[in-house]
Each structure stands twice: as C-alpha cells, then as structure tokens.
Coordinates of C-alpha atoms in Angstrom, one line a residue:
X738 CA -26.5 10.3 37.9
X739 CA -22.8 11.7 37.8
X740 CA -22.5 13.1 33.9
X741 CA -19.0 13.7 32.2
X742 CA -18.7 17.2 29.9
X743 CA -17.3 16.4 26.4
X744 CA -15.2 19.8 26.1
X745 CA -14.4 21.4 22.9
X746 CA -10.5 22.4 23.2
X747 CA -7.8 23.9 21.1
X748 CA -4.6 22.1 20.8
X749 CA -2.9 25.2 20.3
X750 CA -3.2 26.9 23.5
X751 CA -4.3 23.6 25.2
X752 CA -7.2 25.3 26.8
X753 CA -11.1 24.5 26.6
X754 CA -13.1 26.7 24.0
X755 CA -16.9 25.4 25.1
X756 CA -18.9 22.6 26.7
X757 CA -20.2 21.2 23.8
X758 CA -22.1 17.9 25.3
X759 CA -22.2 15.1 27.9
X760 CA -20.9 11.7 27.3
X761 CA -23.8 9.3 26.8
X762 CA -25.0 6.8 29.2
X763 CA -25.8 3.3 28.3
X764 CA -29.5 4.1 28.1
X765 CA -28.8 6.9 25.4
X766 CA -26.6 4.4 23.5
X767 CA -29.3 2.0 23.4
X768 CA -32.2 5.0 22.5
X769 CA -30.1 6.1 19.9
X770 CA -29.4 2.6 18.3
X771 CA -32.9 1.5 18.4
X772 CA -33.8 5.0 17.2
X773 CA -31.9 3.6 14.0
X774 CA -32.8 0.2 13.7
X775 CA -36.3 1.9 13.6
X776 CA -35.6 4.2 10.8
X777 CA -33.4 1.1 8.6
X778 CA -36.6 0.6 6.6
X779 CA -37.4 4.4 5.4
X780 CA -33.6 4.0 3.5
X781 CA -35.5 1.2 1.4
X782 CA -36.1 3.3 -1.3
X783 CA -32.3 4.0 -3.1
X784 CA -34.1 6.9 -5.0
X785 CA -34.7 8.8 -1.8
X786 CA -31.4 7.6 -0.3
X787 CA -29.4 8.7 -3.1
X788 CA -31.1 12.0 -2.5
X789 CA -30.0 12.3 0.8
X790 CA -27.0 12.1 -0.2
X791 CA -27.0 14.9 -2.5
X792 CA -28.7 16.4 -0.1
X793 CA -26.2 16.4 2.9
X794 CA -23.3 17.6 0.4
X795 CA -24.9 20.4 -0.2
X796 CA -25.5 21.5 3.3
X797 CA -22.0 20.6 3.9
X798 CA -20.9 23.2 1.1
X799 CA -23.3 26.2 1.3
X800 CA -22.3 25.8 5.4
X801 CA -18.4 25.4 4.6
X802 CA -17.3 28.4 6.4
X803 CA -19.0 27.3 9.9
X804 CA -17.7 23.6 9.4
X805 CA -14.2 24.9 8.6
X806 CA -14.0 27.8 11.2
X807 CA -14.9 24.7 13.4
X808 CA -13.5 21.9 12.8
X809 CA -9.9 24.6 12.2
X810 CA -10.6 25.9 16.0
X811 CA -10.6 21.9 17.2
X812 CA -8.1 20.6 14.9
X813 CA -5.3 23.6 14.0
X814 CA -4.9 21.8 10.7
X815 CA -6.0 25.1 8.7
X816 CA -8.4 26.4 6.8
X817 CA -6.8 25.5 3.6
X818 CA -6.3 21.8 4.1
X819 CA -10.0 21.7 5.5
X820 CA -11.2 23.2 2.3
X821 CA -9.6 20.3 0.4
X822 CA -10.9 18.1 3.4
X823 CA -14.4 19.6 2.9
X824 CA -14.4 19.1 -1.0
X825 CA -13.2 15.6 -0.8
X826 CA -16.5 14.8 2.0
X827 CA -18.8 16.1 -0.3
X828 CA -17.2 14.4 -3.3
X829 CA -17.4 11.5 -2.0
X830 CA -20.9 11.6 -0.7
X831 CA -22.5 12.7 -4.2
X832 CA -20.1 9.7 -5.1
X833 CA -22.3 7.5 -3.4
X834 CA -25.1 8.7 -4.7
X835 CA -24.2 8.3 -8.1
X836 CA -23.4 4.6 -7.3
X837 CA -26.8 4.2 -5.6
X838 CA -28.4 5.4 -8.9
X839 CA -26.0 3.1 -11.1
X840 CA -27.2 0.1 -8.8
X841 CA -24.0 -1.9 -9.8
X842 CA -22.9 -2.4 -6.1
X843 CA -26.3 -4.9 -5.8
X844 CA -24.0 -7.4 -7.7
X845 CA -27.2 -8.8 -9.2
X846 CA -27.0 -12.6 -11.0
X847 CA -29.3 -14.8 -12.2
X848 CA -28.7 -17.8 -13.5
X849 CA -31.6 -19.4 -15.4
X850 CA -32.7 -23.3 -14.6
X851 CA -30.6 -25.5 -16.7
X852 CA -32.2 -29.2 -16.0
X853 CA -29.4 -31.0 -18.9
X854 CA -26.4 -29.9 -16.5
X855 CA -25.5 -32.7 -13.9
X856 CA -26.3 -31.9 -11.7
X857 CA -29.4 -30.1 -13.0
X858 CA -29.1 -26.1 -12.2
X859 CA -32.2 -25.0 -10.6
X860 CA -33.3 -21.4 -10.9
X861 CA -30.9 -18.9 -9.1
X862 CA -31.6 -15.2 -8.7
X863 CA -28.8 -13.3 -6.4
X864 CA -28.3 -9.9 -4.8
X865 CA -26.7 -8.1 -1.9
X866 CA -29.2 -6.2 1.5
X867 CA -27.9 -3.9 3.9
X868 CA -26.8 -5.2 6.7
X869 CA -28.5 -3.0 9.1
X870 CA -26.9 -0.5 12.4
X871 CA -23.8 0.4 11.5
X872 CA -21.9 1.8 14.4
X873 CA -18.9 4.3 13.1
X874 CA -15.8 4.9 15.1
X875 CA -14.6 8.9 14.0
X876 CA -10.9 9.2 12.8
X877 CA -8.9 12.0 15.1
X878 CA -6.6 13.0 12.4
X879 CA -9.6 13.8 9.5
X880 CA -13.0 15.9 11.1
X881 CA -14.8 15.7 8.1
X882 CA -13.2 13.0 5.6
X883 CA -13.3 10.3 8.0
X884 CA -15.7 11.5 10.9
X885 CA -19.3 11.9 11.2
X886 CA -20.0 13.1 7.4
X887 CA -17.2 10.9 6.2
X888 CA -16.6 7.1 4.1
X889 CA -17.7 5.3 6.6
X890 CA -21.1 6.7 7.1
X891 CA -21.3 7.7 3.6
X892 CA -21.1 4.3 2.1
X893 CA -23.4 2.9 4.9
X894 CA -25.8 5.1 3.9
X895 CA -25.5 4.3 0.6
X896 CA -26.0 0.6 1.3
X897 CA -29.4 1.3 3.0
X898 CA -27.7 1.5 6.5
X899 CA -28.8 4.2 9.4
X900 CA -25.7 5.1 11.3
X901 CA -24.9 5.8 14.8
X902 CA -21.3 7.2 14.9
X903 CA -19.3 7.3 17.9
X904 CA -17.9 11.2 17.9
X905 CA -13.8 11.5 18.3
X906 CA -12.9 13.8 21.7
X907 CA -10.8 15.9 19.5
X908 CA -13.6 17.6 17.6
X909 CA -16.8 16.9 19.5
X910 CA -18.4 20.3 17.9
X911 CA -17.4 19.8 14.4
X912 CA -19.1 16.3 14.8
X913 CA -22.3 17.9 16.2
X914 CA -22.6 20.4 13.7
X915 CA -22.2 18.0 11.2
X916 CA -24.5 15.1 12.7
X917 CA -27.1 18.3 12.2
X918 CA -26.8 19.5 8.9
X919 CA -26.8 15.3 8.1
X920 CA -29.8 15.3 9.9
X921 CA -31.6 17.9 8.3
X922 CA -30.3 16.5 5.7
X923 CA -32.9 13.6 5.9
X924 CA -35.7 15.5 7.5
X925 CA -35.4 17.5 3.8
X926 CA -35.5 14.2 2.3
X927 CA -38.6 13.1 3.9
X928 CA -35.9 10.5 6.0
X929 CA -35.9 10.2 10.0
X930 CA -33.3 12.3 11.5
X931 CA -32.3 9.6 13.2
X932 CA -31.0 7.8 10.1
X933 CA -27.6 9.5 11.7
X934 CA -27.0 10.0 15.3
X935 CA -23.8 10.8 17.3
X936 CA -23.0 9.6 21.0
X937 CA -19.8 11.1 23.0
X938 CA -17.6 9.1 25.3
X939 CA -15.0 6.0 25.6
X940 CA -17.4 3.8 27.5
X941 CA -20.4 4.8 24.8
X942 CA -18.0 3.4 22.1
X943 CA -17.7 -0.4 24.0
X944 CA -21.5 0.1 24.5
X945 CA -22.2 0.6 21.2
X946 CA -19.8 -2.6 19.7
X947 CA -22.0 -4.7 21.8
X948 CA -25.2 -3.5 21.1
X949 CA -27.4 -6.5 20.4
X950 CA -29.0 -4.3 17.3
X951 CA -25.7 -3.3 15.9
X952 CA -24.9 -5.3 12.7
X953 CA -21.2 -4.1 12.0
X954 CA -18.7 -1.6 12.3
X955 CA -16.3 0.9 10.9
X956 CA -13.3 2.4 12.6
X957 CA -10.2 4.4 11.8
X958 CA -7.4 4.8 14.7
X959 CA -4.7 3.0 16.3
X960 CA -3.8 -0.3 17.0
X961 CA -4.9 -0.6 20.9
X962 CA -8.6 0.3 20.2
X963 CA -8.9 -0.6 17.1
X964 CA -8.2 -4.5 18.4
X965 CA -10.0 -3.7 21.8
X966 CA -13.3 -3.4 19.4
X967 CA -12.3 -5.9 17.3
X968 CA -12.0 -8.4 20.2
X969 CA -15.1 -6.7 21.6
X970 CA -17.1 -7.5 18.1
X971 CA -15.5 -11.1 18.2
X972 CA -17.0 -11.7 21.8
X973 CA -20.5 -10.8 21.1
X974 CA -22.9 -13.7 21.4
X975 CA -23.5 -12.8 17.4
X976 CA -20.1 -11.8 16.5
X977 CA -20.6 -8.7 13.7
X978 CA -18.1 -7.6 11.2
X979 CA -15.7 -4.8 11.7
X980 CA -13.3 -3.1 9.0
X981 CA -10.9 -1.2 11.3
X982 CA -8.1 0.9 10.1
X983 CA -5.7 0.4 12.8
X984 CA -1.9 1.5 12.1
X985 CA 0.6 2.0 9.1
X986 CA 4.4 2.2 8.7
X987 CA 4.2 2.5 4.4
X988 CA 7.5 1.6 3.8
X989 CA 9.4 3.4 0.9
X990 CA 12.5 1.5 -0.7
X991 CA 14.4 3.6 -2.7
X992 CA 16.9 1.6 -5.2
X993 CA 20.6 2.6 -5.9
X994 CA 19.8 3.4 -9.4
X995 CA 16.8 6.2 -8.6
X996 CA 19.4 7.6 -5.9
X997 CA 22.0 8.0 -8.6
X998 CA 19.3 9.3 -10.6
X999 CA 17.3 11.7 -8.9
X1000 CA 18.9 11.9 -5.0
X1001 CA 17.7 15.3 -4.5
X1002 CA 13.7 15.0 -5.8
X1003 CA 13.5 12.2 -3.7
X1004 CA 14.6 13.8 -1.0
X1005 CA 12.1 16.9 -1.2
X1006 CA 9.6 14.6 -2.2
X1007 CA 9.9 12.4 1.0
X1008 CA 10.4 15.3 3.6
X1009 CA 7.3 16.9 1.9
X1010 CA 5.2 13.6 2.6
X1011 CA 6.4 12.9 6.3
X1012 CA 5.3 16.3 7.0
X1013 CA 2.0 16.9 5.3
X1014 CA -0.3 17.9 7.6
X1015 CA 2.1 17.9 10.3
X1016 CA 2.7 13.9 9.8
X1017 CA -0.6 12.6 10.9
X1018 CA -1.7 11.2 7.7
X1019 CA -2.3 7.4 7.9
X1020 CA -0.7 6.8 4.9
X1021 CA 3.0 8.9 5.8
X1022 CA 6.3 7.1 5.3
X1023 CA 6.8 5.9 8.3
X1024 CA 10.3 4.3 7.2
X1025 CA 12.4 4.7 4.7
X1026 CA 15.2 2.2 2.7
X1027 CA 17.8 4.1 1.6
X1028 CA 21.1 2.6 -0.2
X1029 CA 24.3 3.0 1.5
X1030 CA 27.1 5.1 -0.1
X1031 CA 27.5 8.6 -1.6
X1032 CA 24.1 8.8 -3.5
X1033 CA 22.5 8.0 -0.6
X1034 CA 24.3 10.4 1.6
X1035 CA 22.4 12.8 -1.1
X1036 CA 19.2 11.7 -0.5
X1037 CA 19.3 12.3 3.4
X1038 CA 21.5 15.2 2.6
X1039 CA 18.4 16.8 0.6
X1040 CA 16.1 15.5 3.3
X1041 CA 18.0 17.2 6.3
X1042 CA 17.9 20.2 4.7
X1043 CA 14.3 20.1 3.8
X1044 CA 13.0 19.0 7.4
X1045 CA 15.5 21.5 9.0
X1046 CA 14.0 24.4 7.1
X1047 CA 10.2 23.0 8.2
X1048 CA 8.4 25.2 10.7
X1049 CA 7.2 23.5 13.8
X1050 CA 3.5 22.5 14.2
X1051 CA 0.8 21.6 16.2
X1052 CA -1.0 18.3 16.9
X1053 CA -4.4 17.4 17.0
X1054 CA -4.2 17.2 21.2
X1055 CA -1.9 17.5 23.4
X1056 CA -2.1 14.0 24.2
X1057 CA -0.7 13.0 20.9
X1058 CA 2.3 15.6 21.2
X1059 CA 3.0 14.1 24.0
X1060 CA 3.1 10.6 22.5
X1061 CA 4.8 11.9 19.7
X1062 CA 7.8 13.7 22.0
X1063 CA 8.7 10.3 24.0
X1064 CA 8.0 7.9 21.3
X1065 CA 10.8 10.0 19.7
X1066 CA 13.3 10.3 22.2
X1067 CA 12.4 6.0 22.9
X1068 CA 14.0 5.4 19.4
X1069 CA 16.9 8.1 19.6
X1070 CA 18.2 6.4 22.7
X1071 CA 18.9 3.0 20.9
X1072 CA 22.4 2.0 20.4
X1073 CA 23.7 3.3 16.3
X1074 CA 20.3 5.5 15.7
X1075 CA 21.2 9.0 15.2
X1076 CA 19.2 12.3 14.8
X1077 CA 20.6 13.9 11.4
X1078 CA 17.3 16.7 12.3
X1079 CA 16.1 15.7 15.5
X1080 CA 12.5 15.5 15.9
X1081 CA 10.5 16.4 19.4
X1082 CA 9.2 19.5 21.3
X1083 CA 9.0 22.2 19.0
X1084 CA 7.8 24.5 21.9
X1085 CA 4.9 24.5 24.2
X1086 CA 2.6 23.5 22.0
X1087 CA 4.2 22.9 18.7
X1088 CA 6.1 19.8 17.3
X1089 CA 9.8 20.0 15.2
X1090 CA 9.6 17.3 12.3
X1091 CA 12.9 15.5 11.8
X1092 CA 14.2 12.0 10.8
X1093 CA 16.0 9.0 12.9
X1094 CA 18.6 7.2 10.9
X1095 CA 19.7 3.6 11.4
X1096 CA 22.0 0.7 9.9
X1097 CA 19.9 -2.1 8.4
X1098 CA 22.1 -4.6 9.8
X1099 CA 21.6 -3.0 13.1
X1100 CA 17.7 -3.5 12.7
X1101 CA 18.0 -7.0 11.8
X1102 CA 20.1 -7.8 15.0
X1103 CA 17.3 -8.6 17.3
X1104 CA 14.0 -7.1 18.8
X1105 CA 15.9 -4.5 20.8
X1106 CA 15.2 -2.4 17.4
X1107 CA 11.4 -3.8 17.3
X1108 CA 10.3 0.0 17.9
X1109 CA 11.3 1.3 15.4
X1110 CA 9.0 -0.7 13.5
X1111 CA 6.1 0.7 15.0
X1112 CA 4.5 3.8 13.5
X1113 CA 5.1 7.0 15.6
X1114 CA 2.2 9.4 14.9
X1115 CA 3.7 13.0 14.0
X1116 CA 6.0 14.5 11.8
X1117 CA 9.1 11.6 11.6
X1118 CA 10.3 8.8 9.8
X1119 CA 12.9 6.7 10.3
X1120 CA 15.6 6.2 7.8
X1121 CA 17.0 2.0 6.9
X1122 CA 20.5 2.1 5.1
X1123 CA 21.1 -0.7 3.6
X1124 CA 24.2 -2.5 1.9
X1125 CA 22.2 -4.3 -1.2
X1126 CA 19.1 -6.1 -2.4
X1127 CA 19.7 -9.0 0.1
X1128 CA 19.5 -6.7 2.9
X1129 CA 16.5 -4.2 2.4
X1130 CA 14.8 -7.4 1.9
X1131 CA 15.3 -8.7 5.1
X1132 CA 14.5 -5.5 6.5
X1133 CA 10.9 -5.7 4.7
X1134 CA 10.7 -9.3 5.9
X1135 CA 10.3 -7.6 9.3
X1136 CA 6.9 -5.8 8.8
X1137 CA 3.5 -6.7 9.3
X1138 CA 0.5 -5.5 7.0
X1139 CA 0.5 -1.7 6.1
X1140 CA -2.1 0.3 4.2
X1141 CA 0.9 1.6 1.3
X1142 CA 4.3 0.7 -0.1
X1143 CA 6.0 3.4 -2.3
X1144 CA 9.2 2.2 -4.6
X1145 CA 11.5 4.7 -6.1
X1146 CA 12.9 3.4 -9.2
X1147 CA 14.8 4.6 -11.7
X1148 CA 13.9 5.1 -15.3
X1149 CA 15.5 2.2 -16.6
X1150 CA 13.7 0.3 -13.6
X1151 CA 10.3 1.1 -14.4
X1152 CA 10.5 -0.4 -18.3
X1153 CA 9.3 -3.5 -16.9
X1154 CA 12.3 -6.2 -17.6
X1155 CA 12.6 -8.6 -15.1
X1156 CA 15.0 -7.8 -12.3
X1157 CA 15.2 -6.6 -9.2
X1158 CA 12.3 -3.9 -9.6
X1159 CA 10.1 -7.0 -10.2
X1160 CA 11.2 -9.0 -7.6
X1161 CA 10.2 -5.6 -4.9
X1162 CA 7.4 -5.5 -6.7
X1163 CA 5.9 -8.7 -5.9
X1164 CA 7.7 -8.9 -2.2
X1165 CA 5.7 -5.2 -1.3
X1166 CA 2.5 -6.5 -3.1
X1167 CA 2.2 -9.5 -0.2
X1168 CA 3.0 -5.8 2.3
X1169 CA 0.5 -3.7 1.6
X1170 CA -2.9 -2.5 0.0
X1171 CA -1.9 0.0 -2.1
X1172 CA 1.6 0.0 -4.2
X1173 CA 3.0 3.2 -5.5
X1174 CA 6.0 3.9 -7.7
X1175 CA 7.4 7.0 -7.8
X1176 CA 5.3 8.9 -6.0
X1177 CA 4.2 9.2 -2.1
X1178 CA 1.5 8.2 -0.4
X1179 CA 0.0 10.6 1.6
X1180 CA -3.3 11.5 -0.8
X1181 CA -5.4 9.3 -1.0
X1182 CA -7.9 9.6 -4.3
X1183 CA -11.5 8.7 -3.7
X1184 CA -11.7 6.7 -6.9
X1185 CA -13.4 3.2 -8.4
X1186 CA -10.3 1.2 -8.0
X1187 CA -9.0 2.6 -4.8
X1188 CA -7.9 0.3 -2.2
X1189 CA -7.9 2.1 1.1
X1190 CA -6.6 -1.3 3.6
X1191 CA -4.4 -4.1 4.2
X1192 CA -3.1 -7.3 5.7
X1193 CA -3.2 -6.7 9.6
X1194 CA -2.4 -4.4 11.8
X1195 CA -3.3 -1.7 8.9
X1196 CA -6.7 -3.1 9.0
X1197 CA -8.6 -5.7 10.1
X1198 CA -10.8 -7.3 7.0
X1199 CA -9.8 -7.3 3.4
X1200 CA -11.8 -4.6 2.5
X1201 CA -11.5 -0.6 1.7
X1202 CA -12.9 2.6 3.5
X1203 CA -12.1 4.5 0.8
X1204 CA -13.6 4.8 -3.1
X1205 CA -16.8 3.0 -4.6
X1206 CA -16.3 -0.4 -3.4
X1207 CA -16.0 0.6 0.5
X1208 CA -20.0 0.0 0.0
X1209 CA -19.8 -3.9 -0.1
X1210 CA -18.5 -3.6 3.7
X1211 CA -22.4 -3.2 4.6
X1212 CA -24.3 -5.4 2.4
X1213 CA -24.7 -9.2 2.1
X1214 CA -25.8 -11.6 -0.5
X1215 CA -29.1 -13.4 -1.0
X1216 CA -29.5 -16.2 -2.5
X1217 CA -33.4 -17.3 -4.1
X1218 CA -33.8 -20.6 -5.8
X1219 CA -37.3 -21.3 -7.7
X1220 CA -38.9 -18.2 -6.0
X1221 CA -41.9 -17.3 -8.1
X1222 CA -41.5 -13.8 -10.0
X1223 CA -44.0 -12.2 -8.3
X1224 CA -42.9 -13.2 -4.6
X1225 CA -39.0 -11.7 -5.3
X1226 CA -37.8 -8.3 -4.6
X1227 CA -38.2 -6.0 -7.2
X1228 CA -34.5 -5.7 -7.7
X1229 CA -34.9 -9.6 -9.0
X1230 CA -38.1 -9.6 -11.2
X1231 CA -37.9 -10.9 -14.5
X1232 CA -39.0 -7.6 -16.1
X1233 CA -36.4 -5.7 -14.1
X1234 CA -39.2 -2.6 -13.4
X1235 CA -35.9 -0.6 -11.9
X1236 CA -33.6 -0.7 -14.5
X1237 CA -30.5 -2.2 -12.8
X1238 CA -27.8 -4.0 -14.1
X1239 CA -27.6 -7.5 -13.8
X1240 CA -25.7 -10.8 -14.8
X1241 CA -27.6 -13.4 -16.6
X1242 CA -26.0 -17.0 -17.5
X1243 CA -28.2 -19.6 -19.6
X1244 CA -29.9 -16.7 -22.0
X1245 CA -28.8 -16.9 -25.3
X1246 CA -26.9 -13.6 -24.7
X1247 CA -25.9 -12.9 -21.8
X1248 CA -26.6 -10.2 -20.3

C-alpha cells in the first residue's frame, strides 16, 4: 500500500524541516475511533476526568519550551504570542476541570409528582450524558488554543467524551507532541491513552465524519471544508451534530461622532487589530464603515500611517500567502477601490499588511463588489465610506452571520438614550455572536459568558467553542419519569450521594 509523508515545514523558508508521520488509511481511522469508543466508559467517573485535565495542563506547562520551540518552527507566529497561546490552553483546560467538579453543566431538574395539576405531573428527574466520539477538526491559525490540546477537545473531555482529532498539515509535530503529553496525560490518570488520538491527512478527515461510531464534531477553518463536513455529517445514515467555525468578516461601524472624537485612537486601534498576529485571527476586522468627510479622512489618515510603518510577515503556509497575495490584487482591480497602503507580497516569504478603500454606494451597486464581502485571510481590511446612517445600514444589510461586530461610538453615544447608537445596536445584534463597543475583537477571553459563534457562515450551530458553556456541544438530555430511586444514575438519586447542584420544583423550597 502507497503511503503519503505528513512533512513538518517552515513557512519561512518554505522548506521541509522533518518527516513527522504518514497520513492514515481508512483502517487506522477506524482502529483509532473504535480505540475511543472503547475507552468512552473509563471517562465515567468526572473525579478522574477532572484530573486529567489538571493533569495534561501541567504537562503542557512544565514542557512549554518544547511545545513552543515547536509549534514557533511550524507556525513563525513567535515565541511570545505562543507563550500567551500556551497559557490560555492550559487555562482553559483546568477551566474545564473546575466545571467538571462544580457539576453545573449536568443541568440537573427534578420536578416532583404533582397529581392536583391537570394534567397530573408525574415524577420527572432530568440530566445531560456525553454524547460519545467526538471527532475534532485542528484550527491552522492556533497550534495549541484550537488544535489537538485546545476547546474543542478540552470541553469534550470534559463532557465524558474520548477524542480523535484530525491533526492540521501546518503543524503536524506540534500536534503529535501534544497528542503525547495528552496521552500520558491519561496513562497518569489511570485513563486509556487512547481517550485522545490524532490521525493525519485530507481523506482521514472525510473518513472520520462518517465514521458509524462518531457521535459529533468540532471544527474551526474556512468556509469550503467546513460545509464539505457539514454536508458530509448531514449525509450520514445517522446524521451527527457539527459546531463548525467556518469564516468571519466582523464588521466595525465607526459613527461620525467617535470620528470627531477620537479619529486618531481609532485609527491605531484598528491597524493594530487587522494585523495582530499577522491578520489571521478569526475574529480581525475584516471591514470597516467609516463616515465620509474630514474626520474620516483622519481616521484612514491615522490608519495609513500605522499599516505603512508595519513590518511585513509571514503566514502560516505558503499556501495561504498565496491566497492572501491574489485575493488582494482580486479586490484592487475593481472599478473605485483604491490601495491608500497596498497590501500583497511583502517578499519571498513575507506578506505587507495594508487596507482597500471603497465608496459605500459603489458596494451597494450590484454583486460585481460581492468579494469584497468575503473575508481575505492575512493582514487586510477593507475600508466602507459611507454618506449617513441610511447608507452604512444598507451596507450591513449585505452580510451574512459573523462571529463579532465592533461599534465605535462616542461618549455621548454610549449614555444609552435612544438614537442611532441603539438602533446599530440592535441591527449588529441580529449580525453577529459577540458585540463590542469601543474596543476590537481580536482577543477572545475564555470566560463564563463568552460567546465564541454566530449565525451562518461564521459557524454552523448556535453554540460556542470558546468559555464554559462550549461543554453543552457534547452532551444530551435525559429524561426519567417514575424511575425508582434506586434504578437512576447516581447524579439523580434522591439523596444526591455526589453533591451536585440541581433544580427542584414542587418542594416547599426550591432548590
């Protein structure tokens, strides 16, 4: 049988650094998801799961300065934004832990037999079980974050859910290395290594969305395979849910007032956000409404100057600089749209950041202007003016669902009266899954109440890969009605011998 190498290479010479494995056939995909389901049942036990956890983060962290030197030599994003990368994995996986041990995410209810209601209320005792295999598809843009040791396989694990994670090409040997220290990880734990497993290759990925013991999926990446595996999940003979992060534009309006307010922090701010981490954040303005006149002109004026002064960088492949140099000279070539910093070919290897500008009523004149619309991964936005309210409405009328939607307002805008600030409020709220005022973006906290999604394309359920709730994407509720006490799960028991919290209607107190 012909086998493919999965080569470890560095985007900034373009050359291969090692042979790091082979892709996997269909029999390996299939050992290594029924290696899993196997294993679903020693995650039973939260205590031990929650220790795992713990467990892997600290393995991550005392081996921080191999992960880093790796996943730097794959990536070229650096070895101080992998630090903060690093930090935020761990974080987030003694994160889960902690919400393992709370137990809150079991959403438990009872509701106690009630035979004077009509219609009578028989006795109802409710909870949420893992799902089962979770197949996860690794982001290109975050190695650690949103790979193999990342949310996805974090908060499956969490939810009682062995993982088998389809390793991104751009950093296969970061995604070994970790897929190790997660295994011993488990071992440690008195787990079965393969609670986590990795498999390399494109055609390992469709094998693995139609694996018959595959209960749902997480992905994070663009539009095209994100709906390929979509569709694929949709056609199985048991369709299974996937959360996919597809694609973004996070549209920033900026009012009149905050231009006439605060032109140049705005303009620092943005050029700041469209190049963090060389623009391939998910979450980077991707297009920008600016007002027409002179305290716009101050805006872009602060932003030219900013993005000219920007050194040129280097993207995760060469495939995406490539992508990112003809996507750019598409929308430069379209009647009115000018280059105030043109963005492209910064060299060789290397990428210059810059900004496209464009007349709204030029945008709204028909679908010649629909690609600009579309997010272009890399260092570039693309800059709306527009004439009044009216019109940078119009413009927002255009988009589909995004994962963010930044407003900057004024002083006077942000008191709350009703007004136009409202009235973008609520049109951005039906946009996007996260709305933030007078600030940017890029930076996405692992918190409670983040929401890390969006209406479609930016993602493809309702529900967030990022903060505590991202768990809920793996679990399912249960339903028992008149089960004796001593036949229920132990999470349900009248005596509650774990501790957990739970809802209870018909006591005298609720509780």
């Amino acid at each position: 049988m012909t086998t493919t190498s999965v080569w470890s290479v560095d985007p900034r010479t373009g050359k291969q650094r090692e042979q790091v494995a082979v892709e996997a056939t269909p029999q390996e995909v299939d050992e290594a998801v029924r290696a899993a389901h196997t294993a679903r049942g020693a995650l039973a036990d939260a205590t031990v799961r929650a220790a795992f956890l713990r467990a892997a983060a600290a393995l991550l962290d005392e081996s921080a300065a191999h992960v880093i030197e790796a996943a730097d030599a794959e990536t070229a994003l650096g070895p101080g934004r992998l630090t903060g990368e690093l930090a935020r994995t761990t974080g987030q996986l003694r994160a889960f832990a902690d919400a393992v041990d709370a137990g809150s995410y079991l959403d438990i209810r009872i509701d106690r037999a009630d035979p004077t209601l009509t219609p009578p209320r028989p006795e109802l005792r409710r909870y949420k079980i893992p799902l089962g295999v979770v197949a996860v598809y690794a982001a290109s843009n975050f190695p650690l974050a949103f790979s193999v040791p990342g949310g996805d396989t974090a908060s499956a694990l969490a939810a009682g859910c062995p993982v088998v994670v389809k390793a991104h090409p751009d950093h296969p040997a970061t995604s070994e290395l970790c897929a190790s220290l997660l295994r011993r990880a488990a071992v440690a734990t008195g787990l079965p290594a393969e609670v986590v497993s990795v498999v390399h290759g494109f055609d390992a990925g469709l094998e693995l969305i139609r694996h018959p013991l595959v209960s749902a999926a997480g992905f994070t990446g663009s539009i095209r395979g994100g709906r390929a595996l979509f569709d694929a999940a949709a056609a199985r003979p048991v369709p299974i849910p996937f959360h996919g992060e597809l694609g973004s534009l996070n549209p920033v309006v900026v009012t009149p007032a905050a231009a006439a307010e605060r032109a140049e922090e705005i303009g620092v701010g943005l050029a700041g956000s469209v190049t963090l981490g060389v623009g391939q954040f998910c979450v980077k303005p991707g297009l920008v409404l600016v007002p027409e006149g002179v305290d716009g002109d101050r805006v872009t004026g602060e932003l030219t100057k900013a993005l000219g002064e920007t050194e040129p960088g280097v993207l995760l492949d060469h495939r995406m600089r490539e992508n990112f140099v003809s996507g750019v000279r598409e929308r430069a070539a379209l009647p009115g749209v000018e280059a105030p910093v043109t963005p492209g070919s910064g060299g060789e290897h290397t990428v210059g950041a810059g900004y496209l500008t464009v007349r709204a009523r030029q945008l709204l004149e028909g679908d010649a202007y629909e690609v600009l619309l579309e997010e272009c991964f890399g260092p570039v936005t693309v800059v709306v003016r527009y004439a009044d309210q009216d019109e940078a409405g119009a413009v927002l009328g255009l988009l589909g669902g995004n994962l963010s939607a930044t407003l900057q307002l004024s002083a006077a805008e942000t008191e709350g009266a009703p007004g136009p600030a409202a009235e973008l409020i609520g049109q951005v709220t039906a946009l996007a899954g996260r709305i933030v005022v007078n600030g940017w973006p890029t930076g996405v906290a692992v918190a409670p109440a983040q929401h890390h999604g969006g209406p479609y394309p930016a993602a493809t359920s309702h529900s967030t890969s990022v903060g505590g709730t991202a768990i809920e994407r793996w679990l399912r509720p249960v339903a028992y009605q008149s089960v004796p006490d001593a036949l229920l799960p132990p999470e349900l028991r009248e005596s509650n011998p774990l501790g957990l919290p739970r809802q209870v209607t018909g006591d005298s107190v609720d509780r």
